[in-house]
Amino acid sequence: MENLKQLKEFLSKPKNIVITTHHKPDADALGSSLGLSGYLKKLGHTVKVISPSDYPRFLFWLPDNESVLCFGKHDINEIKKTVENADLICCLDFGCYPRLEQMASIFEQVNKPVLLIDHHINPAIEPTYNYHDVKAAATAQLIYELIVELGDKDKIDTAIGEALYAGILTDTGSFKHPSTTKKVHQIAGELIDIGVNTSKVHNRIYDNNSEERLRFLGYMLSNKLKVLPEYRVAYFTVSAEELKKFNSQTGDTEGVVNYALSIEGMVMSAIMIERNDSVKLSFRSIGDFSVNDFARDYFNGGGHKNAAGGTSAIPLTQTEAKFLELVQKHQHQLLQTKN
Ligand code: 5GP
Ligand code: MN
């Protein structure tokens, strides 16, 4: 970080600090937020994590989870006041304010120093303190590295370590994605050294399904998976009615898109989920086919080269038709991609 010294100086006196992250936070978003929060509290700061929405039950075990303020659940005036009273806003695991959805206006309007810690492509936020690296496997990796750079490695305890490990574990696809460098394994090793129980973290995140979620997954795989070998694309659509039928909870659709990409020969997968007034899309790819570009160019979204998301304001069936047209348009590129 360019102005690390200034940040260190800024943090040398107790401050009111707000940490926020993207809508529907995943383990990296929330683990990074609570990991950083635990560290900053140790330095003597008053810290509040504010989430723009609810999040999956399988993240409730994260340390200090009960202190998180959730937009849509907690008093909006309390959230506004907390933001107004902050000396520093930390934006974690997102690069543009629209990722805060309905909460965006509260943060866009305030004029406070901002610390950005993120690994998404092309962040729009212009922060006071910038800790951005697209090569980082997870924002949690960046939190770990920032704490080390600040000379406070010894302040990373088991609770902070577990929160950061959760982010690294999930964003690397359990150490599977090409972003999983030697450094990532080294950090994981160091977290084990300080007492992080890696299989406990894994079990809490991945072996925490409700029966309904598993049956929903079975339904999606047997009834909703569409495979287009001529384009090397596989995808799912899911309607609001179907989600209701399976009593779908926040987080239940997470990871479904990965199953489509696991079919031999596939280059891109997608899931289109009908929400209240829009369709949420998730994309995954392999190799040089950039779903970041695809999501940005056609679905007002973005993310990483091989994992991205976006939204569509037209109905589900029309969104699917649009997707199919685009797949056709990109057929050449999809077929050229090496795997
Ligand atoms: P997921 O498909 O797991 O929701 O998201 C994959 C990646 O894309 C994550 O890094 C996530 O932050 C990002 N992402 C998901 N939806 C959006 C979106 O609507 N806009 C942008 N800019 N990024 C998104
Ligand atoms: Mn992330």
GROMACS .gro file of C-alpha atoms and ligand atoms in nm:
model
  364
    1MET     CA    1   0.000   0.000   0.000
    2GLU     CA    2   0.132   0.343  -0.100
    3ASN     CA    3   0.023   0.533   0.208
    4LEU     CA    4   0.057   0.254   0.463
    5LYS     CA    5   0.243   0.487   0.700
    6GLN     CA    6  -0.045   0.735   0.695
    7LEU     CA    7  -0.295   0.455   0.761
    8LYS     CA    8  -0.084   0.330   1.051
    9GLU     CA    9  -0.068   0.684   1.188
   10PHE     CA   10  -0.446   0.722   1.143
   11LEU     CA   11  -0.504   0.399   1.334
   12SER     CA   12  -0.271   0.495   1.617
   13LYS     CA   13  -0.556   0.670   1.803
   14PRO     CA   14  -0.899   0.520   1.886
   15LYS     CA   15  -1.146   0.580   1.603
   16ASN     CA   16  -1.504   0.498   1.508
   17ILE     CA   17  -1.479   0.260   1.217
   18VAL     CA   18  -1.751   0.119   0.991
   19ILE     CA   19  -1.687  -0.190   0.781
   20THR     CA   20  -1.921  -0.277   0.499
   21THR     CA   21  -1.930  -0.533   0.220
   22HIS     CA   22  -2.141  -0.640  -0.076
   23HIS     CA   23  -2.510  -0.734  -0.089
   24LYS     CA   24  -2.584  -1.095   0.011
   25PRO     CA   25  -2.235  -1.134   0.159
   26ASP     CA   26  -2.061  -1.467   0.116
   27ALA     CA   27  -1.796  -1.621   0.342
   28ASP     CA   28  -1.520  -1.401   0.198
   29ALA     CA   29  -1.720  -1.081   0.236
   30LEU     CA   30  -1.837  -1.152   0.590
   31GLY     CA   31  -1.527  -1.341   0.706
   32SER     CA   32  -1.307  -1.052   0.589
   33SER     CA   33  -1.534  -0.800   0.761
   34LEU     CA   34  -1.543  -0.982   1.094
   35GLY     CA   35  -1.172  -1.070   1.074
   36LEU     CA   36  -1.078  -0.705   1.018
   37SER     CA   37  -1.325  -0.596   1.283
   38GLY     CA   38  -1.168  -0.833   1.539
   39TYR     CA   39  -0.824  -0.693   1.461
   40LEU     CA   40  -0.929  -0.326   1.475
   41LYS     CA   41  -1.110  -0.384   1.805
   42LYS     CA   42  -0.783  -0.523   1.945
   43LEU     CA   43  -0.620  -0.192   1.849
   44GLY     CA   44  -0.880  -0.015   2.065
   45HIS     CA   45  -1.115   0.113   1.796
   46THR     CA   46  -1.494   0.112   1.806
   47VAL     CA   47  -1.599  -0.096   1.507
   48LYS     CA   48  -1.932  -0.177   1.346
   49VAL     CA   49  -1.984  -0.419   1.058
   50ILE     CA   50  -2.284  -0.322   0.844
   51SER     CA   51  -2.421  -0.571   0.593
   52PRO     CA   52  -2.643  -0.445   0.306
   53SER     CA   53  -2.867  -0.752   0.341
   54ASP     CA   54  -2.919  -1.076   0.528
   55TYR     CA   55  -2.682  -1.364   0.465
   56PRO     CA   56  -2.682  -1.746   0.480
   57ARG     CA   57  -2.728  -1.934   0.807
   58PHE     CA   58  -2.405  -2.125   0.748
   59LEU     CA   59  -2.218  -1.802   0.826
   60PHE     CA   60  -2.380  -1.740   1.164
   61TRP     CA   61  -2.093  -1.916   1.347
   62LEU     CA   62  -1.844  -1.646   1.243
   63PRO     CA   63  -1.693  -1.465   1.543
   64ASP     CA   64  -1.896  -1.164   1.659
   65ASN     CA   65  -2.169  -1.242   1.403
   66GLU     CA   66  -2.436  -1.123   1.648
   67SER     CA   67  -2.294  -0.768   1.640
   68VAL     CA   68  -2.347  -0.722   1.264
   69LEU     CA   69  -2.600  -0.455   1.166
   70CYS     CA   70  -2.813  -0.575   0.874
   71PHE     CA   71  -2.987  -0.332   0.640
   72GLY     CA   72  -3.349  -0.442   0.606
   73LYS     CA   73  -3.345  -0.604   0.950
   74HIS     CA   74  -3.207  -0.341   1.187
   75ASP     CA   75  -3.321   0.019   1.233
   76ILE     CA   76  -3.217   0.222   0.928
   77ASN     CA   77  -3.167   0.532   1.147
   78GLU     CA   78  -2.917   0.342   1.361
   79ILE     CA   79  -2.731   0.244   1.044
   80LYS     CA   80  -2.734   0.604   0.916
   81LYS     CA   81  -2.615   0.739   1.251
   82THR     CA   82  -2.336   0.482   1.274
   83VAL     CA   83  -2.214   0.578   0.926
   84GLU     CA   84  -2.242   0.952   1.003
   85ASN     CA   85  -2.036   0.909   1.322
   86ALA     CA   86  -1.763   0.707   1.152
   87ASP     CA   87  -1.407   0.839   1.113
   88LEU     CA   88  -1.328   0.573   0.854
   89ILE     CA   89  -1.534   0.358   0.618
   90CYS     CA   90  -1.383   0.024   0.514
   91CYS     CA   91  -1.520  -0.119   0.188
   92LEU     CA   92  -1.443  -0.488   0.171
   93ASP     CA   93  -1.480  -0.734  -0.118
   94PHE     CA   94  -1.658  -0.495  -0.355
   95GLY     CA   95  -1.544  -0.212  -0.580
   96CYS     CA   96  -1.850  -0.001  -0.658
   97TYR     CA   97  -2.132   0.138  -0.443
   98PRO     CA   98  -2.419  -0.014  -0.646
   99ARG     CA   99  -2.306  -0.349  -0.493
  100LEU     CA  100  -2.463  -0.218  -0.170
  101GLU     CA  101  -2.801  -0.211  -0.352
  102GLN     CA  102  -3.063  -0.023  -0.144
  103MET     CA  103  -2.800   0.077   0.111
  104ALA     CA  104  -2.577   0.245  -0.151
  105SER     CA  105  -2.714   0.599  -0.106
  106ILE     CA  106  -2.620   0.604   0.264
  107PHE     CA  107  -2.256   0.537   0.180
  108GLU     CA  108  -2.234   0.736  -0.144
  109GLN     CA  109  -2.346   1.052   0.032
  110VAL     CA  110  -2.098   1.052   0.319
  111ASN     CA  111  -1.771   1.232   0.287
  112LYS     CA  112  -1.531   1.025   0.498
  113PRO     CA  113  -1.192   0.865   0.452
  114VAL     CA  114  -1.233   0.528   0.282
  115LEU     CA  115  -1.016   0.217   0.306
  116LEU     CA  116  -1.080  -0.015   0.010
  117ILE     CA  117  -0.972  -0.377   0.047
  118ASP     CA  118  -1.079  -0.572  -0.258
  119HIS     CA  119  -0.980  -0.814  -0.535
  120HIS     CA  120  -1.246  -0.749  -0.801
  121ILE     CA  121  -1.162  -0.619  -1.147
  122ASN     CA  122  -1.174  -0.239  -1.207
  123PRO     CA  123  -1.301  -0.091  -0.880
  124ALA     CA  124  -1.488   0.238  -0.926
  125ILE     CA  125  -1.443   0.358  -0.568
  126GLU     CA  126  -1.156   0.604  -0.529
  127PRO     CA  127  -1.040   0.542  -0.173
  128THR     CA  128  -0.815   0.735   0.063
  129TYR     CA  129  -0.630   0.414   0.145
  130ASN     CA  130  -0.615   0.154  -0.131
  131TYR     CA  131  -0.545  -0.214  -0.073
  132HIS     CA  132  -0.661  -0.361  -0.400
  133ASP     CA  133  -0.513  -0.659  -0.581
  134VAL     CA  134  -0.696  -0.854  -0.853
  135LYS     CA  135  -0.444  -1.134  -0.813
  136ALA     CA  136  -0.544  -1.199  -0.452
  137ALA     CA  137  -0.744  -1.520  -0.418
  138ALA     CA  138  -0.973  -1.363  -0.158
  139THR     CA  139  -1.028  -1.037   0.021
  140ALA     CA  140  -0.951  -1.237   0.337
  141GLN     CA  141  -0.600  -1.296   0.199
  142LEU     CA  142  -0.561  -0.918   0.164
  143ILE     CA  143  -0.680  -0.860   0.521
  144TYR     CA  144  -0.419  -1.109   0.642
  145GLU     CA  145  -0.147  -0.940   0.435
  146LEU     CA  146  -0.249  -0.590   0.546
  147ILE     CA  147  -0.236  -0.688   0.915
  148VAL     CA  148   0.110  -0.837   0.854
  149GLU     CA  149   0.221  -0.519   0.668
  150LEU     CA  150   0.100  -0.313   0.961
  151GLY     CA  151   0.336  -0.518   1.180
  152ASP     CA  152   0.058  -0.683   1.378
  153LYS     CA  153   0.074  -1.048   1.276
  154ASP     CA  154   0.079  -1.144   1.644
  155LYS     CA  155  -0.269  -0.989   1.683
  156ILE     CA  156  -0.424  -1.253   1.454
  157ASP     CA  157  -0.586  -1.492   1.702
  158THR     CA  158  -0.787  -1.809   1.635
  159ALA     CA  159  -1.118  -1.624   1.598
  160ILE     CA  160  -0.978  -1.375   1.345
  161GLY     CA  161  -0.792  -1.661   1.177
  162GLU     CA  162  -1.106  -1.873   1.137
  163ALA     CA  163  -1.295  -1.581   0.982
  164LEU     CA  164  -1.012  -1.522   0.733
  165TYR     CA  165  -0.970  -1.893   0.662
  166ALA     CA  166  -1.342  -1.913   0.577
  167GLY     CA  167  -1.296  -1.642   0.311
  168ILE     CA  168  -0.985  -1.802   0.163
  169LEU     CA  169  -1.143  -2.149   0.163
  170THR     CA  170  -1.458  -2.047  -0.022
  171ASP     CA  171  -1.314  -1.794  -0.268
  172THR     CA  172  -1.050  -2.045  -0.383
  173GLY     CA  173  -1.321  -2.313  -0.428
  174SER     CA  174  -1.151  -2.516  -0.152
  175PHE     CA  175  -0.802  -2.438  -0.286
  176LYS     CA  176  -0.901  -2.545  -0.637
  177HIS     CA  177  -0.904  -2.228  -0.850
  178PRO     CA  178  -0.590  -2.106  -1.031
  179SER     CA  179  -0.582  -1.812  -0.786
  180THR     CA  180  -0.457  -2.060  -0.524
  181THR     CA  181  -0.089  -1.966  -0.519
  182LYS     CA  182   0.192  -2.088  -0.296
  183LYS     CA  183   0.134  -1.774  -0.089
  184VAL     CA  184  -0.230  -1.877  -0.031
  185HIS     CA  185  -0.119  -2.218   0.098
  186GLN     CA  186   0.145  -2.050   0.312
  187ILE     CA  187  -0.115  -1.822   0.470
  188ALA     CA  188  -0.342  -2.123   0.529
  189GLY     CA  189  -0.046  -2.298   0.694
  190GLU     CA  190   0.022  -1.998   0.915
  191LEU     CA  191  -0.344  -1.991   1.017
  192ILE     CA  192  -0.317  -2.360   1.113
  193ASP     CA  193  -0.010  -2.269   1.319
  194ILE     CA  194  -0.211  -2.020   1.526
  195GLY     CA  195  -0.478  -2.282   1.596
  196VAL     CA  196  -0.739  -2.252   1.320
  197ASN     CA  197  -0.933  -2.578   1.299
  198THR     CA  198  -0.963  -2.606   0.922
  199SER     CA  199  -1.197  -2.906   0.910
  200LYS     CA  200  -1.431  -2.737   1.159
  201VAL     CA  201  -1.449  -2.430   0.932
  202HIS     CA  202  -1.506  -2.654   0.631
  203ASN     CA  203  -1.782  -2.852   0.804
  204ARG     CA  204  -1.962  -2.540   0.924
  205ILE     CA  205  -1.974  -2.399   0.573
  206TYR     CA  206  -2.023  -2.706   0.357
  207ASP     CA  207  -2.184  -2.967   0.582
  208ASN     CA  208  -2.458  -2.747   0.712
  209ASN     CA  209  -2.733  -2.814   0.455
  210SER     CA  210  -3.099  -2.825   0.538
  211GLU     CA  211  -3.284  -3.123   0.392
  212GLU     CA  212  -3.482  -2.878   0.176
  213ARG     CA  213  -3.163  -2.732   0.029
  214LEU     CA  214  -3.036  -3.072  -0.071
  215ARG     CA  215  -3.371  -3.167  -0.227
  216PHE     CA  216  -3.369  -2.832  -0.410
  217LEU     CA  217  -3.022  -2.914  -0.544
  218GLY     CA  218  -3.145  -3.256  -0.657
  219TYR     CA  219  -3.438  -3.092  -0.836
  220MET     CA  220  -3.211  -2.841  -1.008
  221LEU     CA  221  -2.971  -3.113  -1.125
  222SER     CA  222  -3.234  -3.353  -1.250
  223ASN     CA  223  -3.500  -3.113  -1.382
  224LYS     CA  224  -3.344  -2.776  -1.451
  225LEU     CA  225  -2.993  -2.829  -1.583
  226LYS     CA  226  -2.961  -2.744  -1.952
  227VAL     CA  227  -2.651  -2.857  -2.135
  228LEU     CA  228  -2.548  -2.711  -2.470
  229PRO     CA  229  -2.239  -2.907  -2.579
  230GLU     CA  230  -2.236  -2.723  -2.915
  231TYR     CA  231  -2.150  -2.405  -2.721
  232ARG     CA  232  -1.974  -2.572  -2.424
  233VAL     CA  233  -2.224  -2.402  -2.197
  234ALA     CA  234  -2.447  -2.543  -1.923
  235TYR     CA  235  -2.695  -2.342  -1.720
  236PHE     CA  236  -2.994  -2.335  -1.486
  237THR     CA  237  -3.295  -2.111  -1.452
  238VAL     CA  238  -3.507  -2.099  -1.140
  239SER     CA  239  -3.836  -1.918  -1.092
  240ALA     CA  240  -3.962  -1.744  -0.778
  241GLU     CA  241  -4.233  -2.009  -0.758
  242GLU     CA  242  -3.979  -2.291  -0.755
  243LEU     CA  243  -3.776  -2.117  -0.486
  244LYS     CA  244  -4.092  -2.088  -0.279
  245LYS     CA  245  -4.180  -2.453  -0.332
  246PHE     CA  246  -3.849  -2.559  -0.180
  247ASN     CA  247  -3.874  -2.299   0.096
  248SER     CA  248  -3.547  -2.160  -0.037
  249GLN     CA  249  -3.347  -1.955   0.212
  250THR     CA  250  -3.068  -1.703   0.154
  251GLY     CA  251  -2.762  -1.901   0.046
  252ASP     CA  252  -2.951  -2.204  -0.083
  253THR     CA  253  -2.872  -2.126  -0.448
  254GLU     CA  254  -2.504  -2.058  -0.372
  255GLY     CA  255  -2.271  -2.301  -0.547
  256VAL     CA  256  -2.537  -2.453  -0.774
  257VAL     CA  257  -2.378  -2.282  -1.076
  258ASN     CA  258  -2.053  -2.472  -1.012
  259TYR     CA  259  -2.217  -2.809  -1.079
  260ALA     CA  260  -2.292  -2.705  -1.437
  261LEU     CA  261  -1.929  -2.611  -1.497
  262SER     CA  262  -1.812  -2.947  -1.362
  263ILE     CA  263  -1.950  -3.126  -1.669
  264GLU     CA  264  -1.664  -3.240  -1.889
  265GLY     CA  265  -1.587  -2.998  -2.171
  266MET     CA  266  -1.787  -2.701  -2.041
  267VAL     CA  267  -1.634  -2.355  -2.065
  268MET     CA  268  -1.909  -2.141  -1.912
  269SER     CA  269  -2.196  -2.201  -1.673
  270ALA     CA  270  -2.475  -1.976  -1.552
  271ILE     CA  271  -2.768  -1.965  -1.317
  272MET     CA  272  -3.058  -1.722  -1.359
  273ILE     CA  273  -3.261  -1.668  -1.046
  274GLU     CA  274  -3.595  -1.487  -1.048
  275ARG     CA  275  -3.601  -1.235  -0.763
  276ASN     CA  276  -3.876  -0.987  -0.668
  277ASP     CA  277  -3.830  -0.732  -0.944
  278SER     CA  278  -3.528  -0.855  -1.137
  279VAL     CA  279  -3.330  -1.164  -1.234
  280LYS     CA  280  -2.998  -1.229  -1.060
  281LEU     CA  281  -2.735  -1.403  -1.270
  282SER     CA  282  -2.421  -1.587  -1.167
  283PHE     CA  283  -2.155  -1.697  -1.413
  284ARG     CA  284  -1.855  -1.928  -1.392
  285SER     CA  285  -1.596  -2.007  -1.658
  286ILE     CA  286  -1.264  -2.170  -1.715
  287GLY     CA  287  -0.953  -2.046  -1.893
  288ASP     CA  288  -0.953  -1.723  -2.089
  289PHE     CA  289  -1.326  -1.687  -2.136
  290SER     CA  290  -1.397  -1.384  -1.917
  291VAL     CA  291  -1.733  -1.392  -1.746
  292ASN     CA  292  -1.634  -1.058  -1.590
  293ASP     CA  293  -1.653  -0.906  -1.940
  294PHE     CA  294  -1.970  -1.103  -2.020
  295ALA     CA  295  -2.145  -0.988  -1.701
  296ARG     CA  296  -2.024  -0.629  -1.741
  297ASP     CA  297  -2.111  -0.596  -2.111
  298TYR     CA  298  -2.457  -0.754  -2.102
  299PHE     CA  299  -2.587  -0.776  -1.746
  300ASN     CA  300  -2.471  -0.462  -1.568
  301GLY     CA  301  -2.240  -0.665  -1.346
  302GLY     CA  302  -1.884  -0.784  -1.307
  303GLY     CA  303  -1.660  -0.973  -1.067
  304HIS     CA  304  -1.359  -1.184  -1.162
  305LYS     CA  305  -1.246  -1.338  -1.491
  306ASN     CA  306  -1.382  -1.683  -1.400
  307ALA     CA  307  -1.660  -1.593  -1.151
  308ALA     CA  308  -1.895  -1.301  -1.196
  309GLY     CA  309  -2.253  -1.190  -1.152
  310GLY     CA  310  -2.505  -0.945  -1.284
  311THR     CA  311  -2.872  -0.856  -1.303
  312SER     CA  312  -3.141  -0.840  -1.566
  313ALA     CA  313  -3.448  -0.619  -1.550
  314ILE     CA  314  -3.649  -0.822  -1.804
  315PRO     CA  315  -3.850  -1.134  -1.707
  316LEU     CA  316  -3.684  -1.472  -1.657
  317THR     CA  317  -3.787  -1.629  -1.989
  318GLN     CA  318  -3.668  -1.322  -2.180
  319THR     CA  319  -3.344  -1.318  -1.981
  320GLU     CA  320  -3.288  -1.681  -2.080
  321ALA     CA  321  -3.355  -1.594  -2.447
  322LYS     CA  322  -3.109  -1.304  -2.426
  323PHE     CA  323  -2.850  -1.532  -2.268
  324LEU     CA  324  -2.893  -1.790  -2.547
  325GLU     CA  325  -2.848  -1.523  -2.815
  326LEU     CA  326  -2.530  -1.405  -2.644
  327VAL     CA  327  -2.397  -1.757  -2.616
  328GLN     CA  328  -2.451  -1.795  -2.989
  329LYS     CA  329  -2.271  -1.467  -3.050
  330HIS     CA  330  -1.973  -1.589  -2.846
  331GLN     CA  331  -1.975  -1.945  -2.982
  332HIS     CA  332  -1.643  -1.906  -3.161
  333GLN     CA  333  -1.469  -1.774  -2.849
  334LEU     CA  334  -1.625  -2.046  -2.631
  335LEU     CA  335  -1.514  -2.323  -2.866
  336GLN     CA  336  -1.160  -2.179  -2.887
  337THR     CA  337  -1.111  -2.179  -2.510
  338LYS     CA  338  -0.860  -2.435  -2.390
  339ASN     CA  339  -0.932  -2.639  -2.081
  3405GP     P1  340  -2.163  -1.506  -0.723
  3405GP     O1  341  -2.195  -1.566  -0.854
  3405GP     O2  342  -2.097  -1.605  -0.631
  3405GP     O3  343  -2.276  -1.432  -0.661
  3405GP     O4  344  -2.054  -1.394  -0.751
  3405GP     C1  345  -1.934  -1.421  -0.822
  3405GP     C2  346  -1.844  -1.298  -0.816
  3405GP     O5  347  -1.904  -1.191  -0.888
  3405GP     C3  348  -1.825  -1.246  -0.674
  3405GP     O6  349  -1.693  -1.202  -0.662
  3405GP     C4  350  -1.923  -1.133  -0.663
  3405GP     O7  351  -1.878  -1.034  -0.574
  3405GP     C5  352  -1.931  -1.079  -0.806
  3405GP     N1  353  -2.067  -1.032  -0.838
  3405GP     C6  354  -2.183  -1.100  -0.822
  3405GP     N2  355  -2.288  -1.028  -0.865
  3405GP     C7  356  -2.237  -0.910  -0.908
  3405GP     C8  357  -2.297  -0.792  -0.964
  3405GP     O8  358  -2.418  -0.780  -0.982
  3405GP     N3  359  -2.212  -0.690  -0.997
  3405GP     C9  360  -2.076  -0.698  -0.978
  3405GP     N4  361  -2.000  -0.593  -1.013
  3405GP     N5  362  -2.018  -0.807  -0.926
  3405GP    C10  363  -2.096  -0.913  -0.892
  341MN      MN  364  -1.407  -1.225  -0.252
   0.00000   0.00000   0.00000
